[in-house]
Coordinates of C-alpha atoms in Angstrom, one line a residue:
M166 CA 87.9 113.9 98.0
R167 CA 89.5 110.6 97.1
K168 CA 87.8 108.0 94.9
R169 CA 88.6 104.8 93.2
I170 CA 87.2 104.7 89.6
V171 CA 87.0 101.1 88.2
L172 CA 86.6 100.6 84.4
R173 CA 86.5 97.6 82.1
K174 CA 88.7 98.2 79.0
P175 CA 89.6 95.9 76.2
F176 CA 93.2 95.6 77.6
G177 CA 92.2 95.0 81.3
I178 CA 90.5 96.4 84.4
V179 CA 91.6 100.0 85.1
S180 CA 91.4 101.1 88.7
A181 CA 92.2 104.8 89.0
L182 CA 92.8 106.7 92.2
W183 CA 91.2 110.1 91.8
S184 CA 92.0 112.9 94.2
D185 CA 91.3 116.6 94.3
G186 CA 90.2 116.9 90.7
K187 CA 92.8 114.6 88.9
V188 CA 93.9 111.1 88.6
E189 CA 96.9 110.4 90.9
Q190 CA 97.5 106.7 90.2
L191 CA 96.6 104.1 87.6
D192 CA 96.5 100.4 88.2
V193 CA 95.8 98.1 85.2
D194 CA 94.9 94.4 86.0
R195 CA 93.9 91.4 84.0
L196 CA 90.3 90.9 83.0
P197 CA 88.4 88.6 85.5
Q198 CA 88.2 85.8 82.9
E199 CA 91.9 85.8 82.3
E200 CA 93.9 83.4 84.4
S201 CA 97.1 84.7 86.1
L202 CA 99.9 82.6 87.6
M203 CA 101.0 85.3 89.9
G204 CA 100.6 84.4 93.6
T205 CA 99.3 80.9 92.8
I206 CA 100.5 78.0 94.9
H207 CA 101.2 74.5 93.4
V208 CA 102.6 71.1 94.0
G209 CA 105.4 71.4 91.5
K210 CA 107.3 68.5 89.8
V211 CA 111.0 69.0 89.6
R212 CA 112.0 68.3 85.9
N213 CA 115.6 69.3 85.8
I214 CA 118.5 70.4 88.1
V215 CA 121.0 72.8 86.5
K216 CA 124.0 72.7 88.9
N217 CA 126.1 75.4 87.2
I218 CA 123.4 78.1 87.9
K219 CA 122.3 76.5 91.1
A220 CA 118.7 76.2 89.9
A221 CA 115.9 73.8 89.2
F222 CA 113.1 73.9 86.7
V223 CA 109.8 73.0 88.2
E224 CA 106.6 72.1 86.2
V225 CA 103.3 73.4 87.7
A226 CA 99.6 73.2 86.8
G227 CA 98.9 73.6 83.1
G228 CA 102.3 72.3 82.1
Q229 CA 104.0 75.7 82.9
M230 CA 107.8 75.4 83.5
C231 CA 109.2 77.7 86.2
Y232 CA 112.6 78.8 87.3
Y233 CA 113.4 77.8 91.0
S234 CA 116.6 79.1 92.6
L235 CA 118.2 76.5 94.9
E236 CA 120.3 79.2 96.7
K237 CA 117.3 81.5 97.5
N238 CA 115.1 78.6 98.6
P239 CA 117.1 76.7 101.3
L240 CA 113.9 75.3 103.0
P241 CA 111.8 73.5 100.4
V242 CA 108.4 72.0 101.3
F243 CA 108.6 68.4 100.1
C244 CA 105.5 66.3 99.2
K245 CA 107.6 63.6 97.6
A246 CA 111.4 63.6 98.0
A247 CA 114.4 61.4 97.2
N248 CA 116.3 62.4 100.3
G249 CA 114.2 65.1 102.0
R250 CA 117.0 67.6 102.3
Q251 CA 118.2 68.7 98.8
V252 CA 115.9 69.2 95.8
C253 CA 116.4 66.4 93.3
Q254 CA 114.9 65.6 89.9
D255 CA 111.4 64.1 90.1
D256 CA 110.8 65.5 93.6
E257 CA 107.5 67.1 94.3
I258 CA 107.6 70.4 96.2
V259 CA 105.2 73.2 97.2
V260 CA 106.0 76.4 95.3
Q261 CA 104.4 79.8 94.8
I262 CA 104.7 81.8 91.6
T263 CA 106.4 85.1 92.6
R264 CA 107.3 86.7 89.3
A265 CA 105.6 86.4 85.9
G266 CA 107.6 85.3 82.9
V267 CA 108.9 88.1 80.7
K268 CA 110.8 88.4 77.4
G269 CA 111.0 84.6 76.9
K270 CA 112.0 83.8 80.5
E271 CA 110.1 81.4 82.6
P272 CA 108.1 82.5 85.7
T273 CA 109.9 82.4 89.0
A274 CA 108.7 79.9 91.7
E275 CA 109.7 80.0 95.3
S276 CA 109.2 78.0 98.6
V277 CA 108.9 81.2 100.5
L278 CA 105.1 81.2 100.5
S279 CA 103.2 84.4 101.3
L280 CA 99.5 85.0 101.9
N281 CA 98.3 88.6 101.7
G282 CA 95.5 90.0 103.8
R283 CA 94.3 93.6 104.0
Y284 CA 96.3 94.3 107.1
I285 CA 99.1 91.7 107.3
V286 CA 101.2 89.4 105.1
L287 CA 101.9 85.9 106.4
I288 CA 105.3 84.6 105.0
R289 CA 106.7 81.1 105.4
G290 CA 110.5 81.3 105.9
K291 CA 110.4 84.7 107.6
K292 CA 110.8 84.9 111.3
G293 CA 109.2 87.5 113.7
I294 CA 107.0 90.5 113.1
S295 CA 107.9 93.5 111.1
F296 CA 106.0 96.7 110.3
S297 CA 105.5 99.1 107.5
R298 CA 107.9 102.0 107.8
K299 CA 104.8 104.3 107.9
I300 CA 103.5 102.8 111.1
A301 CA 105.3 104.8 113.9
D302 CA 103.0 104.3 116.9
S303 CA 105.3 102.2 119.2
T304 CA 102.5 101.4 121.7
W305 CA 100.2 100.0 119.0
R306 CA 103.1 98.0 117.5
E307 CA 103.8 96.4 120.9
Q308 CA 100.2 95.5 121.3
V309 CA 100.1 93.9 117.9
C310 CA 103.3 91.9 118.6
A311 CA 101.8 90.5 121.8
A312 CA 98.6 89.5 120.0
L313 CA 100.3 87.8 117.0
A314 CA 103.2 86.2 118.7
P315 CA 101.3 83.0 119.8
Y316 CA 100.5 82.2 116.2
L317 CA 104.1 82.3 115.0
G318 CA 106.8 79.7 115.2
E319 CA 110.1 79.1 113.5
E320 CA 108.5 78.5 110.1
A321 CA 106.4 81.7 109.5
G322 CA 106.5 85.4 110.2
V323 CA 104.4 88.5 109.5
I324 CA 104.6 91.9 107.9
V325 CA 102.1 94.4 109.2
R326 CA 100.9 96.6 106.3
T327 CA 100.3 100.3 106.2
N328 CA 96.6 99.6 106.0
A329 CA 96.6 98.3 109.5
H330 CA 97.5 101.6 111.2
D331 CA 94.8 102.8 113.5
V332 CA 92.9 99.5 113.1
P333 CA 91.9 97.7 116.4
V334 CA 94.4 95.1 117.4
K335 CA 91.7 92.6 117.6
T336 CA 90.9 93.1 113.9
V337 CA 94.5 92.4 113.0
E338 CA 94.5 89.3 115.1
E339 CA 91.4 88.0 113.5
E340 CA 93.0 88.3 110.1
M341 CA 96.0 86.5 111.4
V342 CA 93.8 83.6 112.5
H343 CA 92.2 83.4 109.1
L344 CA 95.5 83.5 107.1
Y345 CA 97.3 81.0 109.4
G346 CA 94.3 78.6 109.0
L347 CA 94.5 79.0 105.2
Y348 CA 98.3 78.4 105.3
R349 CA 97.9 75.2 107.3
T350 CA 95.1 74.0 105.0
I351 CA 97.3 74.5 101.9
L352 CA 100.2 72.5 103.4
E353 CA 97.9 69.7 104.7
T354 CA 96.2 69.5 101.3
A355 CA 99.5 69.3 99.5
A356 CA 100.4 66.1 101.2
F357 CA 97.6 64.3 99.4
R358 CA 98.0 65.9 95.9
T359 CA 100.2 64.8 93.0
G360 CA 102.7 66.9 91.1
K361 CA 101.4 69.8 88.9
S362 CA 98.4 70.4 91.1
L363 CA 97.0 73.8 91.9
L364 CA 96.6 74.4 95.6
Y365 CA 95.6 78.0 95.9
A366 CA 94.7 80.9 93.7
P367 CA 94.5 84.5 95.1
D368 CA 91.5 86.8 94.4
P369 CA 91.5 88.6 91.0
D370 CA 94.1 91.3 90.6
Y371 CA 91.7 94.3 90.5
L372 CA 89.9 93.2 93.7
R373 CA 93.3 93.0 95.5
T374 CA 94.1 96.5 94.2
L375 CA 90.9 97.7 95.9
R376 CA 91.7 95.8 99.1
D377 CA 95.2 97.3 99.3
T378 CA 94.1 100.9 98.8
D379 CA 94.5 102.9 101.9
Q380 CA 90.9 103.4 103.1
E381 CA 91.7 106.6 105.1
G382 CA 89.8 109.4 103.4
L383 CA 88.5 107.2 100.5
D384 CA 85.0 108.5 99.8
E385 CA 83.7 106.3 97.0
I386 CA 84.4 103.4 94.7
I387 CA 82.6 103.9 91.4
T388 CA 82.2 101.6 88.4
D389 CA 79.9 101.7 85.4
D390 CA 80.1 98.0 84.7
G391 CA 77.2 95.9 86.2
E392 CA 79.2 92.7 86.5
L393 CA 82.1 94.5 88.2
Y394 CA 79.7 96.2 90.5
E395 CA 78.3 92.9 91.7
Q396 CA 81.8 91.4 92.2
I397 CA 83.1 94.4 94.1
A398 CA 79.9 94.6 96.3
S399 CA 80.4 90.9 97.3
Y400 CA 84.1 91.4 97.9
W401 CA 83.7 94.7 99.7
T402 CA 81.3 93.1 102.2
Q403 CA 84.1 90.8 103.2
Y404 CA 87.0 93.3 103.4
A405 CA 85.5 96.7 104.1
G406 CA 85.0 96.2 107.8
E407 CA 84.0 99.5 109.4
S408 CA 85.1 101.5 106.3
K409 CA 82.7 104.3 105.4
T410 CA 83.7 104.1 101.7
V411 CA 80.6 104.1 99.5
L412 CA 80.2 101.8 96.4
R413 CA 78.3 103.4 93.6
H414 CA 77.1 102.2 90.2
Y415 CA 77.6 105.0 87.6
Q416 CA 74.8 105.0 85.1
D417 CA 75.0 108.3 83.2
S418 CA 74.3 107.6 79.5
V419 CA 75.5 111.1 78.3
L420 CA 79.0 111.3 79.7
S421 CA 81.1 108.1 80.3
L422 CA 82.7 107.5 83.7
G423 CA 86.1 107.6 82.2
Q424 CA 85.5 111.1 80.7
T425 CA 83.8 112.4 83.9
Y426 CA 86.8 111.7 86.0
G427 CA 89.5 112.2 83.4
V428 CA 90.6 108.6 83.4
D429 CA 90.7 108.2 79.7
S430 CA 92.8 111.3 79.2
A431 CA 95.1 110.2 82.1
I432 CA 95.8 106.9 80.3
G433 CA 96.7 108.8 77.1
E434 CA 98.9 111.2 79.1
A435 CA 100.7 108.3 80.8
L436 CA 101.5 106.8 77.4
S437 CA 102.9 110.0 76.0
Q438 CA 106.6 110.8 76.1
R439 CA 106.1 114.5 76.7
V440 CA 104.1 116.0 79.6
W441 CA 103.3 119.7 79.7
L442 CA 103.3 121.6 83.0
K443 CA 101.1 124.6 83.8
S444 CA 104.0 126.9 83.8
G445 CA 104.8 126.2 80.1
A446 CA 107.7 123.9 81.0
Y447 CA 107.5 120.2 80.1
L448 CA 108.9 116.7 81.0
V449 CA 110.3 114.2 78.6
I450 CA 110.0 110.7 80.1
Q451 CA 111.9 107.8 78.5
P452 CA 111.9 104.3 80.0
T453 CA 114.9 102.2 78.9
E454 CA 116.1 98.7 79.7
A455 CA 118.4 99.9 82.5
L456 CA 116.6 102.9 83.9
T457 CA 114.0 105.6 83.4
A458 CA 115.2 109.1 82.4
V459 CA 113.2 112.2 83.1
D460 CA 114.4 115.4 81.5
V461 CA 113.0 118.8 82.7
N462 CA 112.8 121.4 80.0
S463 CA 112.0 125.1 80.7
G464 CA 110.0 125.4 77.4
R465 CA 107.9 128.5 77.4
A466 CA 108.1 129.0 81.2
V467 CA 111.0 131.5 81.3
A468 CA 109.7 133.9 78.7
G469 CA 109.6 137.4 80.1
K470 CA 110.2 136.2 83.7
T471 CA 113.8 137.2 84.2
S472 CA 114.6 140.5 86.0
E473 CA 116.6 141.8 88.9
K474 CA 113.6 141.1 91.2
H475 CA 113.1 137.6 89.7
P476 CA 116.5 136.2 88.9
L477 CA 116.8 133.1 86.7
D478 CA 117.7 130.8 89.6
E479 CA 114.4 131.6 91.3
T480 CA 112.4 130.9 88.1
F481 CA 114.3 127.6 87.6
Y482 CA 113.6 126.6 91.3
K483 CA 109.8 127.1 90.8
I484 CA 109.9 125.1 87.5
N485 CA 111.8 122.3 89.2
L486 CA 109.4 122.2 92.1
E487 CA 106.5 121.9 89.7
A488 CA 108.4 119.3 87.7
A489 CA 109.2 117.3 90.8
R490 CA 105.5 117.1 91.8
E491 CA 104.4 116.0 88.4
T492 CA 107.3 113.5 88.0
M493 CA 106.2 111.7 91.2
R494 CA 102.6 111.6 89.9
Q495 CA 103.8 110.3 86.6
L496 CA 105.7 107.4 88.3
R497 CA 102.4 106.3 89.9
L498 CA 100.4 106.8 86.7
R499 CA 102.9 104.8 84.6
N500 CA 103.8 102.2 87.3
L501 CA 107.5 103.0 86.7
S502 CA 110.0 101.3 88.9
G503 CA 113.7 100.5 89.3
I504 CA 116.2 103.4 88.8
I505 CA 114.8 106.8 87.9
I506 CA 117.2 109.6 86.9
I507 CA 115.7 113.2 86.8
D508 CA 117.7 115.8 85.0
F509 CA 116.4 119.0 86.6
I510 CA 117.2 122.5 85.3
N511 CA 120.6 123.5 86.8
M512 CA 120.5 125.8 89.8
R513 CA 123.5 127.4 91.5
D514 CA 121.9 128.0 94.9
E515 CA 122.7 125.1 97.2
E516 CA 119.8 125.9 99.6
K517 CA 117.4 125.6 96.7
K518 CA 118.9 122.2 95.7
R519 CA 118.4 121.0 99.3
S520 CA 114.8 122.3 99.3
L521 CA 114.1 120.5 96.1
L522 CA 115.4 117.2 97.5
E523 CA 113.4 117.6 100.6
E524 CA 110.2 118.1 98.6
L525 CA 111.0 115.0 96.5
S526 CA 111.6 113.0 99.7
R527 CA 108.3 114.1 101.2
M528 CA 106.4 113.0 98.1
A529 CA 108.3 109.7 97.9
W530 CA 107.2 109.0 101.5
A531 CA 103.6 109.5 100.5
D532 CA 103.9 107.0 97.6
P533 CA 102.3 103.6 98.6
V534 CA 105.1 101.9 96.7
T535 CA 108.5 102.0 98.5
T536 CA 110.3 105.0 96.8
V537 CA 113.7 106.4 97.9
V538 CA 115.3 109.6 96.9
V539 CA 119.0 108.7 96.9
D540 CA 120.8 112.0 96.2
M541 CA 121.8 114.6 93.7
T542 CA 125.0 113.9 91.7
K543 CA 127.7 116.4 90.8
L544 CA 126.0 116.7 87.5
N545 CA 122.8 117.8 89.2
L546 CA 121.0 114.5 88.3
V547 CA 118.7 113.3 91.0
E548 CA 118.7 109.5 91.6
I549 CA 115.5 107.8 92.8
T550 CA 114.7 104.1 93.3
R551 CA 111.1 102.7 93.2
K552 CA 110.2 99.1 94.1
K553 CA 108.7 97.0 91.3
I554 CA 105.2 95.9 92.1
K555 CA 103.5 95.8 88.7
Q556 CA 104.4 95.8 85.1
P557 CA 104.9 99.4 83.7
L558 CA 101.8 100.7 81.9
H559 CA 103.6 101.1 78.5
E560 CA 104.7 97.4 78.6
W561 CA 101.2 96.3 79.6
M562 CA 99.7 98.1 76.7
A563 CA 102.4 96.9 74.2
N564 CA 101.7 93.3 75.3
S565 CA 97.9 93.8 75.0
I566 CA 97.9 94.9 71.3

């Protein structure tokens, strides 16, 4: 059983993925009434060029100043230009906000515009068609390439998302037609707008989280909030297609939805530094500026479990496997990304080390966020990288207080 539990909290909209009796993933998004710059497309006004860092500062709607890398954006979309080739002060260009401002830094704006659908992402400045690494069906991929190729020229390309696998090619093509039409409309509208104008705002964050959830095996979407229920119902009609996922309005006055599915306790757990395992061992998870450190401690797990029949290395192996599974779950609960270093309990058996890495790699493959198990160092530290998609939960909560 897989369900999406959607709750309104004072700090945001929580969308929890619940599977087989526990919460596997937490996504926290802004409340619907809160405006977000992320993903919005503007006609920006170039206010300043800083040559020594090869960057410009562009003002967008609301007077927000954004950082714009001249090196990473060689193909600007001009609405008003001094020479039409290089970005100059007072030019007006089309930009999309790709990174929120953090720690006093301005948001990042780019000319590489992207429009996300449920099955594909249309990207200006990218050539050709690429596929999610989890789509292995070569015949289906060839059919999709043939269907989408007529819509692509030199200026735009497509990424086919994991959600598209096993979807009829015609459905993917229909979304391509919709996104390409939206893309052309945005550019045509930009030609008649002045600087600092908003051209496009994506759907609210929490609705996109639902859209991007892999629908395979998803049984229900449940919320106890009437307003959210109506918004999800309207949105789901547009994006659900042939999905058999049921939308349900939870109305039990005795036990809250967050308590029923353990979402409230999962949030508390994901904000705690220490996580206990069933064996009696525990994890200590410490995010830092450079990386996230995970320390595996045997705790009470080894008490009375060492004998000739059950050598210590075998006990450590079982603890490490349990710790590996829980660590990968905690990365999803906490939205941790970047470099993750796991200090497992030392084992002497090389075969057990290889087995542990294989299990980690299997779980990394199942993570919807790109996660790579790099290797185990000579000090028996396992290196993992995880792509940054959203702000870590602990940072979100700290900024919400």
